[in-house]
Coordinates of C-alpha atoms and ligand atoms in Angstrom, one line a residue:
Chain K
X246 CA 0.1 0.1 0.0
X247 CA 1.3 3.3 -1.0
X248 CA 0.1 6.7 0.1
X249 CA 0.3 10.0 -1.8
X250 CA 3.2 12.1 -0.3
X251 CA 1.0 14.8 1.1
X252 CA -0.4 12.2 3.7
X253 CA 2.8 10.6 4.8
X254 CA 3.4 12.8 7.8
X255 CA -0.2 12.7 8.9
X256 CA -0.3 8.8 8.6
X257 CA 3.0 8.5 10.5
X258 CA 1.4 10.6 13.4
X259 CA -2.0 8.7 13.1
X260 CA -3.0 6.6 16.2
X261 CA -6.6 5.2 16.5
X262 CA -7.5 5.3 20.1
X263 CA -11.2 4.7 19.6
X264 CA -12.7 1.5 20.8
X265 CA -15.0 0.8 17.9
X266 CA -16.2 -2.3 19.5
X267 CA -17.7 -0.5 22.4
X268 CA -21.2 -2.0 23.3
X269 CA -22.2 0.4 26.0
X270 CA -25.0 2.6 24.5
X271 CA -23.9 5.8 26.3
X272 CA -20.3 5.4 25.5
X273 CA -21.1 4.6 21.9
X274 CA -23.1 7.9 21.7
X275 CA -20.1 9.7 23.1
X276 CA -18.0 8.2 20.1
X277 CA -20.7 9.3 17.6
X278 CA -20.6 12.9 19.0
X279 CA -16.7 13.0 18.9
X280 CA -17.0 11.7 15.3
X281 CA -19.4 14.4 14.4
X282 CA -17.0 17.1 15.7
X283 CA -14.0 15.3 13.8
X284 CA -16.0 15.4 10.6
X285 CA -16.9 19.1 10.9
X286 CA -14.9 21.1 8.3
X287 CA -12.2 23.5 9.3
X288 CA -13.3 27.2 9.2
X289 CA -14.9 27.6 5.9
X290 CA -12.9 29.2 3.3
X291 CA -14.8 31.8 1.3
X292 CA -17.0 30.3 -1.3
X293 CA -16.1 29.6 -5.0
X294 CA -18.3 32.1 -6.9
X295 CA -21.7 30.9 -8.5
X296 CA -24.3 33.1 -9.8
X297 CA -27.0 32.4 -7.2
X298 CA -27.7 30.2 -4.1
X299 CA -30.8 29.5 -2.0
X300 CA -31.5 27.8 1.2
X301 CA -34.7 25.7 0.9
X302 CA -36.6 23.6 3.4
X303 CA -37.8 20.1 2.8
X304 CA -41.0 20.9 4.7
X305 CA -40.5 18.5 7.7
X306 CA -37.9 17.7 10.2
X307 CA -36.0 21.0 9.8
X308 CA -34.0 19.6 7.0
X309 CA -32.6 22.1 4.4
X310 CA -30.7 22.0 1.2
X311 CA -28.5 24.6 -0.5
X312 CA -29.4 25.2 -4.1
X313 CA -26.7 26.6 -6.4
X314 CA -27.1 27.9 -9.9
X315 CA -24.2 28.7 -12.3
X316 CA -24.0 31.9 -14.4
X317 CA -25.7 30.2 -17.4
X318 CA -29.1 31.3 -19.0
X319 CA -32.0 28.9 -19.4
X320 CA -33.3 25.7 -18.0
X321 CA -30.5 23.6 -16.6
X322 CA -30.1 20.0 -15.7
X323 CA -30.0 19.1 -12.1
X324 CA -27.8 17.3 -9.7
X325 CA -29.1 16.2 -6.2
X326 CA -26.2 15.7 -3.8
X327 CA -26.1 13.8 -0.5
X328 CA -23.0 14.5 1.8
X329 CA -21.1 11.6 3.5
X330 CA -20.3 10.9 7.2
X331 CA -20.9 7.4 8.0
X332 CA -24.7 8.0 8.2
X333 CA -23.9 9.6 11.6
X334 CA -22.2 12.9 10.7
X335 CA -21.3 15.3 7.8
X336 CA -22.7 18.7 6.9
X337 CA -23.7 20.6 3.9
X338 CA -20.5 22.8 4.5
X339 CA -18.2 19.9 3.8
X340 CA -19.6 19.7 0.2
X341 CA -19.9 23.2 -0.4
X342 CA -16.8 23.7 -2.6
X343 CA -17.5 20.4 -4.6
X344 CA -21.2 21.4 -5.3
X345 CA -20.0 24.9 -6.5
X346 CA -17.4 23.5 -8.8
X347 CA -19.9 20.9 -10.2
X348 CA -22.5 23.6 -10.7
X349 CA -20.1 25.8 -12.7
X350 CA -18.5 23.1 -14.7
X351 CA -21.3 20.7 -15.3
X352 CA -23.5 23.9 -15.9
X353 CA -26.3 22.3 -13.8
X354 CA -28.3 23.4 -10.8
X355 CA -27.0 21.6 -7.7
X356 CA -29.1 20.6 -4.6
X357 CA -26.9 20.1 -1.6
X358 CA -29.4 18.3 0.7
X359 CA -29.3 17.3 4.2
X360 CA -30.9 14.2 5.8
X361 CA -31.5 13.1 9.5
X362 CA -28.6 11.1 11.0
X363 CA -28.3 7.9 12.7
X364 CA -28.2 6.5 15.4
X365 CA -30.9 8.9 16.6
X366 CA -32.6 8.3 13.3
X367 CA -31.5 4.8 12.0
X368 CA -32.3 3.2 8.8
X369 CA -34.6 3.7 7.0
X370 CA -35.0 7.4 8.0
X371 CA -32.0 8.8 6.1
X372 CA -32.9 6.9 3.0
X373 CA -36.6 8.2 3.2
X374 CA -35.4 11.7 3.7
X375 CA -33.4 11.2 0.4
X376 CA -36.5 9.9 -1.3
X377 CA -38.4 13.2 -0.1
X378 CA -35.6 15.3 -1.5
X379 CA -36.0 13.5 -4.8
X380 CA -39.7 14.2 -4.8
X381 CA -38.9 17.7 -3.9
X382 CA -36.6 18.2 -6.8
X383 CA -39.2 16.6 -9.0
X384 CA -41.8 19.2 -8.0
X385 CA -39.8 22.2 -7.1
X386 CA -36.7 22.5 -9.2
X387 CA -38.6 24.4 -12.0
X388 CA -38.6 27.4 -9.6
X389 CA -34.8 27.5 -9.8
X390 CA -34.6 27.1 -13.5
X391 CA -33.8 23.3 -13.2
X392 CA -35.1 20.7 -15.6
X393 CA -37.0 17.9 -13.7
X394 CA -36.6 15.6 -16.5
X395 CA -32.8 15.7 -16.5
X396 CA -31.8 14.9 -12.9
X397 CA -28.8 13.1 -11.6
X398 CA -27.8 12.1 -8.1
X399 CA -24.7 12.0 -6.3
X400 CA -23.0 11.4 -2.9
X401 CA -19.8 10.6 -1.3
X402 CA -19.2 7.7 1.2
X403 CA -22.5 7.0 3.2
X404 CA -24.1 9.8 0.9
X405 CA -23.0 7.7 -2.2
X406 CA -24.7 4.8 -0.5
X407 CA -28.0 6.7 0.1
X408 CA -27.8 8.0 -3.5
X409 CA -27.5 4.5 -5.1
X410 CA -30.1 3.0 -2.8
X411 CA -32.5 5.9 -3.5
X412 CA -32.1 5.4 -7.2
X413 CA -33.1 1.8 -7.1
X414 CA -36.1 2.7 -4.7
X415 CA -37.3 5.4 -7.1
X416 CA -37.0 3.1 -10.1
X417 CA -39.0 0.4 -8.3
X418 CA -41.6 3.1 -7.5
X419 CA -41.8 3.9 -11.3
X420 CA -39.9 7.2 -11.4
X421 CA -38.4 8.1 -14.7
X422 CA -34.7 7.2 -15.1
X423 CA -32.1 9.5 -13.8
X424 CA -29.6 10.9 -16.1
X425 CA -26.6 9.7 -14.0
X426 CA -25.3 8.9 -10.6
X427 CA -22.1 10.4 -9.4
X428 CA -20.6 8.2 -6.6
X429 CA -17.6 9.0 -4.6
X430 CA -16.1 6.1 -2.6
X431 CA -19.7 5.0 -1.9
X432 CA -20.7 2.2 0.5
X433 CA -22.2 -0.4 -1.8
X434 CA -22.5 -3.6 0.2
X435 CA -23.6 -4.2 3.8
X436 CA -20.7 -6.5 4.7
X437 CA -17.4 -5.9 6.4
X438 CA -15.7 -8.9 5.0
X439 CA -14.1 -7.6 1.9
X440 CA -10.3 -8.0 1.4
X441 CA -10.0 -4.2 1.4
X442 CA -11.4 -4.2 5.1
X443 CA -8.4 -6.3 6.0
X444 CA -5.8 -4.3 4.3
X445 CA -7.3 -1.1 5.7
X446 CA -7.8 -2.5 9.1
X447 CA -6.2 0.4 10.8
X448 CA -7.2 3.1 8.4
X449 CA -6.1 5.9 8.5
X450 CA -9.1 8.1 8.2
X451 CA -11.5 5.2 7.7
X452 CA -10.6 1.8 9.3
X453 CA -12.4 -1.4 8.8
X454 CA -13.7 -1.5 12.5
X455 CA -14.9 2.1 12.1
X456 CA -16.9 1.3 9.1
X457 CA -18.4 -1.6 11.0
X458 CA -19.2 0.9 13.8
X459 CA -21.0 3.1 11.2
X460 CA -23.1 0.2 9.9
X461 CA -24.0 -0.9 13.4
X462 CA -25.1 2.9 14.1
X463 CA -27.1 3.0 10.9
X464 CA -28.8 -0.4 11.3
X465 CA -29.1 -0.5 15.2
X466 CA -27.3 -3.9 14.9
X467 CA -24.2 -5.4 13.2
X468 CA -24.6 -6.1 9.6
X469 CA -25.9 -9.8 8.8
X470 CA -25.4 -11.9 5.7
X471 CA -29.2 -11.4 4.6
X472 CA -28.5 -7.7 4.3
X473 CA -26.6 -8.4 1.1
X474 CA -29.7 -9.3 -0.5
X475 CA -31.5 -6.0 0.5
X476 CA -31.1 -3.4 -2.1
X477 CA -31.7 -0.6 0.3
X478 CA -28.6 -1.8 2.2
X479 CA -26.6 -3.2 -0.6
X480 CA -27.4 -1.4 -3.7
X481 CA -24.2 -2.4 -5.3
X482 CA -24.8 -6.1 -5.2
X483 CA -28.5 -6.0 -6.6
X484 CA -29.0 -8.9 -9.0
X485 CA -30.5 -6.6 -11.8
X486 CA -28.3 -3.6 -12.4
X487 CA -29.2 -3.1 -16.0
X488 CA -31.5 -0.3 -15.3
X489 CA -29.0 1.6 -13.3
X490 CA -28.2 5.1 -14.7
X491 CA -24.9 5.9 -16.2
X492 CA -22.4 6.0 -13.4
X493 CA -19.4 8.1 -12.5
X494 CA -17.3 6.3 -9.8
X495 CA -14.6 7.8 -7.9
X496 CA -12.7 5.5 -5.5
X497 CA -9.4 5.6 -3.4
X498 CA -6.7 2.8 -3.3
X499 CA -6.4 2.9 0.4
X500 CA -9.9 2.6 1.6
X501 CA -12.0 -0.4 3.2
X502 CA -14.5 0.4 0.4
X503 CA -12.2 0.0 -2.6
X504 CA -13.1 -3.6 -3.2
X505 CA -16.8 -3.0 -3.4
X506 CA -16.3 0.0 -5.5
X507 CA -14.2 -2.1 -8.1
X508 CA -16.7 -4.9 -8.0
X509 CA -19.6 -2.5 -8.8
X510 CA -17.7 -0.9 -11.6
X511 CA -17.0 -4.3 -13.1
X512 CA -20.6 -5.5 -12.7
X513 CA -22.0 -2.2 -14.3
X514 CA -19.7 -2.8 -17.2
X515 CA -20.8 -6.3 -17.6
X516 CA -24.4 -5.3 -17.3
X517 CA -24.0 -2.6 -20.2
X518 CA -24.5 0.4 -18.0
X519 CA -22.3 3.4 -19.0
X520 CA -19.5 3.7 -16.5
X521 CA -16.6 6.1 -16.0
X522 CA -14.6 4.8 -13.1
X523 CA -11.3 6.1 -11.6
X524 CA -9.6 4.7 -8.7
X525 CA -7.1 7.4 -7.3
X526 CA -3.8 5.6 -6.5
X527 CA -2.1 6.5 -3.2
X528 CA -5.4 8.1 -1.9
X529 CA -7.4 7.6 1.0
X530 CA -11.1 7.6 2.0
X531 CA -12.2 11.1 2.4
X532 CA -9.8 12.8 -0.1
X533 CA -12.5 14.3 -2.1
X534 CA -13.3 16.9 0.5
X535 CA -9.6 17.5 1.5
X536 CA -8.9 20.2 -1.1
X537 CA -6.5 22.0 1.2
X538 CA -4.4 18.8 1.8
X539 CA -4.4 17.1 -1.7
X540 CA -4.7 18.4 -5.3
X541 CA -6.6 15.3 -6.1
X542 CA -9.7 16.6 -4.4
X543 CA -10.5 19.3 -7.1
X544 CA -8.9 17.1 -9.6
X545 CA -11.5 14.4 -9.1
X546 CA -14.3 16.9 -8.8
X547 CA -13.4 18.6 -12.0
X548 CA -13.0 15.3 -13.9
X549 CA -16.3 13.9 -12.5
X550 CA -18.1 17.2 -13.4
X551 CA -16.9 17.0 -17.1
X552 CA -18.3 13.4 -17.4
X553 CA -21.6 14.5 -15.7
X554 CA -22.0 17.1 -18.3
X555 CA -21.4 14.4 -21.0
X556 CA -24.4 12.4 -19.3
X557 CA -26.6 15.3 -19.2
X558 CA -26.1 15.8 -22.9
X559 CA -26.1 12.2 -23.9
X560 CA -28.1 11.0 -26.8
X561 CA -27.8 7.4 -25.9
X562 CA -26.2 5.0 -23.5
X563 CA -23.8 3.5 -26.2
X564 CA -22.7 7.0 -27.3
X565 CA -22.0 8.0 -23.8
X566 CA -19.9 5.0 -23.0
X567 CA -17.9 5.7 -26.2
X568 CA -17.5 9.2 -25.2
X569 CA -16.2 8.3 -21.8
X570 CA -13.9 5.6 -23.2
X571 CA -12.4 8.0 -25.5
X572 CA -11.4 10.6 -23.0
X573 CA -8.7 9.5 -20.5
X574 CA -9.4 10.3 -16.8
X575 CA -6.1 11.9 -15.8
Chain C
X169 CA 27.5 30.2 -20.1
X170 CA 25.0 29.6 -17.1
X171 CA 23.4 26.3 -16.6
X172 CA 20.1 25.1 -18.1
X173 CA 17.1 26.0 -15.7
X174 CA 15.7 23.2 -13.4
X175 CA 12.0 23.1 -13.3
X176 CA 10.8 21.7 -10.0
X177 CA 7.5 20.0 -9.0
X178 CA 5.1 22.0 -6.9
X179 CA 2.6 19.5 -5.2
X180 CA 0.4 22.4 -4.2
X181 CA -0.4 23.1 -7.8
X182 CA -2.0 19.9 -8.9
X183 CA -5.7 20.1 -9.5
X184 CA -5.7 23.9 -9.7
X185 CA -7.1 25.9 -12.5
X186 CA -5.2 28.6 -14.4
X187 CA -5.9 31.1 -17.3
X188 CA -2.9 32.3 -19.4
X189 CA -3.5 35.2 -21.8
X190 CA -1.5 35.4 -25.0
X191 CA -0.8 31.6 -24.6
X192 CA -0.9 30.7 -28.2
X193 CA 2.9 31.1 -28.6
X194 CA 6.1 32.1 -27.0
X195 CA 6.2 32.4 -23.3
X196 CA 2.5 32.0 -22.8
X197 CA 2.6 28.6 -24.6
X198 CA 5.5 27.6 -22.5
X199 CA 3.6 28.6 -19.3
X200 CA 0.5 26.6 -20.4
X201 CA 2.7 23.5 -21.1
X202 CA 4.5 23.9 -17.7
X203 CA 1.3 24.4 -15.8
X204 CA -0.3 21.3 -17.4
X205 CA 2.8 19.3 -16.5
X206 CA 2.3 20.4 -12.9
X207 CA -1.2 18.9 -13.1
X208 CA -3.0 22.3 -13.4
X209 CA -6.0 22.7 -15.7
X210 CA -5.3 25.5 -18.0
X211 CA -7.4 27.9 -20.2
X212 CA -5.3 29.5 -23.0
X213 CA -6.8 32.9 -24.1
X214 CA -5.4 34.5 -27.1
X215 CA -6.5 37.0 -29.8
X216 CA -5.3 34.5 -32.4
X217 CA -7.9 31.9 -31.6
X218 CA -6.7 29.3 -34.2
X219 CA -3.1 29.4 -33.0
X220 CA -4.5 29.1 -29.4
X221 CA -6.6 26.0 -30.3
X222 CA -3.6 24.6 -32.1
X223 CA -1.4 25.2 -29.2
X224 CA -4.0 23.6 -26.7
X225 CA -4.2 20.6 -29.0
X226 CA -0.3 20.1 -29.1
X227 CA -0.1 20.4 -25.2
X228 CA -3.0 18.1 -24.8
X229 CA -1.3 15.5 -27.0
X230 CA 2.1 15.7 -25.3
X231 CA 0.8 16.0 -21.7
X232 CA 2.0 13.7 -19.1
X233 CA -0.4 10.9 -17.9
X234 CA -1.2 12.7 -14.7
X235 CA -1.0 16.2 -16.3
X236 CA -3.8 18.8 -16.3
X237 CA -6.3 19.5 -19.1
X238 CA -6.0 22.5 -21.5
X239 CA -8.7 24.3 -23.5
X240 CA -8.5 27.5 -25.5
X241 CA -10.7 30.6 -26.0
X242 CA -10.5 33.7 -28.1
X243 CA -9.9 36.9 -26.0
X244 CA -8.9 40.4 -26.9
X245 CA -7.3 41.6 -23.7
X246 CA -7.9 45.2 -24.4
X247 CA -11.6 44.4 -24.0
X248 CA -12.9 44.3 -20.4
X249 CA -15.9 42.2 -21.4
X250 CA -13.8 39.8 -23.3
X251 CA -11.7 39.2 -20.2
X252 CA -14.8 38.7 -17.9
X253 CA -16.0 36.2 -20.5
X254 CA -12.6 34.3 -20.4
X255 CA -12.8 34.1 -16.7
X256 CA -16.4 32.8 -17.0
X257 CA -15.3 30.3 -19.5
X258 CA -12.7 29.0 -16.9
X259 CA -15.4 28.6 -14.4
X260 CA -17.7 26.9 -17.0
X261 CA -15.0 24.5 -17.9
X262 CA -13.3 23.8 -14.6
X263 CA -15.7 25.1 -11.9
X264 CA -13.0 27.2 -10.1
X265 CA -10.2 29.6 -10.7
X266 CA -7.0 29.7 -8.8
X267 CA -4.3 31.2 -11.0
X268 CA -4.3 33.9 -13.7
X269 CA -1.2 34.9 -15.8
X270 CA -1.4 38.4 -17.8
X271 CA 1.0 37.4 -20.4
X272 CA -0.4 38.9 -23.7
X273 CA 1.9 41.8 -24.7
X274 CA 3.2 43.8 -27.7
X275 CA 6.5 45.2 -28.3
X276 CA 6.5 48.3 -30.6
X277 CA 9.7 50.4 -31.4
X278 CA 9.9 54.0 -32.2
X279 CA 11.9 57.0 -31.2
X280 CA 10.4 59.6 -28.9
X281 CA 9.8 62.0 -31.8
X282 CA 8.1 59.5 -33.9
X283 CA 5.7 57.9 -31.4
X284 CA 2.1 58.4 -32.5
X285 CA -1.5 58.0 -31.0
X286 CA -2.0 54.7 -32.7
X287 CA 1.2 53.2 -31.2
X288 CA 0.5 54.6 -27.7
X289 CA -3.0 53.4 -27.7
X290 CA -2.3 50.0 -29.0
X291 CA 0.6 49.4 -26.7
X292 CA -1.2 50.7 -23.6
X293 CA -4.4 49.0 -24.6
X294 CA -2.7 45.5 -24.6
X295 CA 0.1 46.0 -22.1
X296 CA -1.6 48.0 -19.4
X297 CA -5.3 48.0 -19.9
X298 CA -5.0 44.3 -20.7
X299 CA -3.3 43.6 -17.4
X300 CA -5.7 45.7 -15.4
X301 CA -8.9 44.0 -17.1
X302 CA -7.3 40.5 -16.6
X303 CA -6.8 41.3 -12.9
X304 CA -10.4 42.4 -12.6
X305 CA -11.8 39.5 -14.2
X306 CA -9.6 37.0 -12.2
X307 CA -10.4 38.7 -8.9
X308 CA -14.1 38.6 -9.6
X309 CA -13.9 34.8 -10.5
X310 CA -11.7 34.0 -7.4
X311 CA -14.0 35.7 -5.1
X312 CA -12.7 35.9 -1.5
X313 CA -11.2 32.4 -1.5
X314 CA -7.7 33.6 -2.8
X315 CA -5.6 32.8 -5.8
X316 CA -2.4 34.0 -7.4
X317 CA -1.8 36.3 -10.4
X318 CA 1.3 37.0 -12.4
X319 CA 1.6 40.1 -14.7
X320 CA 4.3 40.2 -17.4
X321 CA 6.4 43.4 -17.1
X322 CA 9.8 43.7 -18.8
X323 CA 13.2 44.8 -18.0
X324 CA 12.4 47.6 -20.3
X325 CA 10.6 49.1 -17.3
X326 CA 13.9 49.5 -15.5
X327 CA 16.5 50.1 -18.1
X328 CA 16.6 52.7 -21.0
X329 CA 17.3 51.8 -24.6
X330 CA 16.5 54.1 -27.5
X331 CA 13.2 53.4 -29.4
X332 CA 11.7 51.5 -26.4
X333 CA 9.9 54.4 -24.8
X334 CA 6.4 53.4 -25.4
X335 CA 7.1 49.8 -24.4
X336 CA 9.2 50.7 -21.4
X337 CA 6.6 53.2 -20.1
X338 CA 3.8 50.6 -20.6
X339 CA 5.8 48.0 -18.8
X340 CA 6.8 50.4 -16.0
X341 CA 3.0 51.0 -15.6
X342 CA 2.6 47.3 -15.2
X343 CA 5.2 47.1 -12.5
X344 CA 3.6 50.0 -10.6
X345 CA 0.0 48.8 -11.1
X346 CA 1.0 45.5 -9.6
X347 CA 1.7 47.3 -6.2
X348 CA -1.7 48.7 -6.1
X349 CA -3.4 45.3 -7.1
X350 CA -1.4 43.5 -4.4
X351 CA -2.5 46.0 -1.8
X352 CA -6.1 46.1 -2.8
X353 CA -6.6 42.3 -3.2
X354 CA -4.5 41.1 -0.3
X355 CA -7.5 40.9 1.9
X356 CA -9.2 38.5 -0.5
X357 CA -6.1 36.1 -0.2
X358 CA -5.1 37.0 -3.8
X359 CA -1.4 37.6 -4.4
X360 CA -0.3 39.6 -7.4
X361 CA 3.3 39.6 -8.5
X362 CA 5.2 40.5 -11.9
X363 CA 7.9 39.3 -13.8
X364 CA 10.1 41.4 -15.8
X365 CA 12.1 39.3 -18.3
X366 CA 15.2 40.3 -20.1
X367 CA 16.0 39.1 -23.5
X368 CA 13.9 35.9 -24.1
X369 CA 14.2 34.0 -27.3
X370 CA 10.7 34.1 -28.8
X371 CA 9.0 35.4 -31.8
X372 CA 9.0 38.9 -30.1
X373 CA 12.8 38.8 -30.2
X374 CA 12.9 38.0 -34.0
X375 CA 14.7 41.3 -34.6
X376 CA 17.5 40.2 -32.7
X377 CA 18.4 37.5 -35.1
X378 CA 17.5 39.3 -38.3
X379 CA 20.6 41.7 -38.5
X380 CA 24.0 40.1 -38.2
X381 CA 25.9 41.5 -35.2
X382 CA 22.8 42.6 -33.2
X383 CA 22.6 39.4 -31.1
X384 CA 26.3 39.5 -30.3
X385 CA 25.9 43.2 -29.4
X386 CA 23.0 42.4 -27.1
X387 CA 24.8 39.6 -25.5
X388 CA 27.7 41.9 -24.3
X389 CA 25.1 43.5 -22.0
X390 CA 24.0 40.2 -20.4
X391 CA 26.4 39.1 -17.6
X392 CA 25.3 35.5 -17.8
X393 CA 26.2 35.7 -21.6
X394 CA 23.3 34.1 -23.1
X395 CA 19.7 34.8 -24.1
X396 CA 17.0 33.7 -21.7
X397 CA 14.9 30.7 -22.5
X398 CA 11.0 30.5 -22.1
X399 CA 11.8 27.8 -19.4
X400 CA 14.0 30.3 -17.4
X401 CA 10.8 32.5 -17.1
X402 CA 8.4 29.4 -16.5
X403 CA 10.4 28.3 -13.6
X404 CA 10.0 31.8 -11.8
X405 CA 6.3 32.0 -12.9
X406 CA 5.6 28.5 -11.3
X407 CA 7.2 29.6 -8.1
X408 CA 5.3 32.9 -7.9
X409 CA 1.8 31.0 -8.5
X410 CA 2.6 28.2 -6.1
X411 CA 2.3 28.1 -2.4
X412 CA 6.2 28.3 -2.3
X413 CA 5.6 32.0 -2.7
X414 CA 2.7 32.1 -0.1
X415 CA 4.1 35.3 1.5
X416 CA 5.2 37.0 -1.7
X417 CA 3.1 39.8 -3.1
X418 CA 3.5 43.0 -4.9
X419 CA 6.8 42.1 -6.2
X420 CA 8.4 42.2 -9.6
X421 CA 11.1 39.7 -10.2
X422 CA 13.6 40.6 -12.7
X423 CA 14.8 37.6 -14.8
X424 CA 17.2 38.9 -17.2
X425 CA 20.6 37.3 -16.7
X426 CA 21.8 40.5 -15.1
X427 CA 21.2 42.7 -18.2
X428 CA 19.6 45.7 -16.4
X429 CA 22.9 46.3 -14.7
X430 CA 24.6 47.2 -17.9
Ligands
NAD641 N1 10.3 38.0 -25.5 C1 11.0 38.8 -24.7 O1 12.3 39.1 -24.8 C2 10.2 39.6 -23.6 C3 11.0 40.2 -22.8 C4 10.3 41.1 -21.7 C5 8.9 41.0 -21.6 N2 8.3 40.2 -22.5 C6 6.8 40.1 -22.2 O2 6.4 38.9 -22.1 C7 5.1 38.6 -22.6 C8 5.1 37.4 -23.7 O3 6.1 37.6 -24.7 P1 6.4 36.7 -25.8 O4 7.8 36.9 -26.2 O5 6.0 35.3 -25.5 O6 5.6 37.5 -27.0 P2 4.9 36.7 -28.4 O7 4.9 37.9 -29.2 O8 5.7 35.5 -28.8 O9 3.4 36.3 -27.8 C9 2.4 37.2 -27.4 C10 1.0 36.5 -27.7 O10 0.0 37.5 -27.2 C11 -1.0 37.5 -28.1 N3 -1.7 38.7 -28.1 C12 -1.2 39.9 -28.5 N4 -2.2 40.9 -28.4 C13 -3.1 40.3 -27.8 C14 -4.6 40.8 -27.4 N5 -4.9 42.0 -27.7 N6 -5.4 39.9 -26.8 C15 -5.0 38.6 -26.6 N7 -3.8 38.1 -27.0 C16 -2.9 39.0 -27.5 C17 -0.4 37.1 -29.5 O11 -1.3 36.6 -30.4 C18 0.7 36.1 -29.0 O12 0.2 34.7 -29.1 C19 4.6 39.9 -23.2 O13 3.9 40.5 -22.3 C20 6.0 40.6 -23.5 O14 5.8 41.9 -23.4 C21 8.9 39.6 -23.5

């Protein structure tokens, strides 16, 4: 395992002192709160300019979304983004930069949407909140000059999990197909047995046991083998992937989730789903939102946004795959 | 003769976004190439749109595997609206803007008694107004999140040779303007510096090769004994844009092999 040089000092200094196997509910809750603080972003740098932003309420449970519109005339495609944070943490601030970059360069309206968090609100509450945001977009996005018939979803880590699961649910409920899904090191399988969980046993930044703790917080119990057959929990191992929207997948070499990302990319390709996948060598889980540490953060954002624009404009799935294959993801 | 310049890697540059004006050829093309090699995504803006597109295509095809992207757009730097549109094009293409190089320039020659309105207007239009409008466009697209800007001045701002009055005065204005830009944009985290090259072997220096003896005469004024290469300037430009120069602003670095001293 190699790490990009910008992480070497941090990794040398990294010691994981958290007892992820803690069973006492009070002490588990204390870990959750400490994790929420650790995931909060450093003081927010000034925003990347976009033409206009709004803060919108979902209408229940105090949830809000930030809506960003780039300096482009006319009705624009839409990206609905769900932040990461192990289902227990994360905020809209962490994704603010990424959403602004994507709005500008994919020339779309971006909705950076919040959802309630586990363990206070375990599965299926976060997923249902995401479904509500999809419905909100379908009904409301016209007010912001967005096109409800050209919508993509996105998310990083647990947010990528929720996006993937929500797409399958929406499809099962008969919603028209999404234009694309943009997944950044998503959680795709309710299992902690993959080889990459072993090789990243001690992290850093996301360790195998930590991921198991997140699963347990989300479900209120450890994962079970049967969870692999539940598309809400394991959207990446669904048996019928043919209807999945074109997928842009960013993953990191040093990540417990790298195996499930690789497997998903291979499965989509086999199922004929347009896929643009890039595994960032030397990178760690979480790099996408670490723009002040690693240049790969904005690199990945810009490259993903390019391909999202391709998907919004695509005339067909075959043409899209050809376009993606023809353009190297540096 | 002095050694060939060494170009170092600046890890802080990877994934960033830069605009280079006048990037179709000469130093601007070298800057675009060098930035792409550092993993920077580049927009080349030039009044010669075809040449800019050609250059972008060449750079893209020769870029290293982990290099940045490069696209081109037409810009007349003398037009404020053109430069605003160029900045917007960078945002539309890459989503964010981190660096801007005001490189487009023209080099007229005329004695003090011959300089006319047309020469003054065109020279100041490109070399001075063009730099100011570039800084305005860049600052608007960078917002308050910071960035770095490099303006191209010239050693002609600091030394005096007959027939270079218009050019030297325009480049002296760039040097002085850079101070005000640094002061006023510092609070937004935007650093503004300038480079003042001496003799650099580009198309702009064609005259030096045209008449036998002129090159030899010019070189007698260069302590390091050779013309500058575009890479000599690139190396300093990368330094000024990168976080290596995080506390450097409002400076003009003269890169001339010592020629200003003669
Ligand atoms: N070459 C030297 O020895 C030397 C010395 C000192 C300073 N400089 C300065 O360095 C910069 C680059 O010089 P170079 O030698 O590469 O020049 P160059 O003439 O080779 O290239 C200049 C580029 O700027 C473009 N340009 C001109 N007017 C423009 C406009 N209105 N809008 C947009 N683009 C325009 C041209 O099309 C060209 O591609 C200039 O500012 C120049 O004054 C050069």
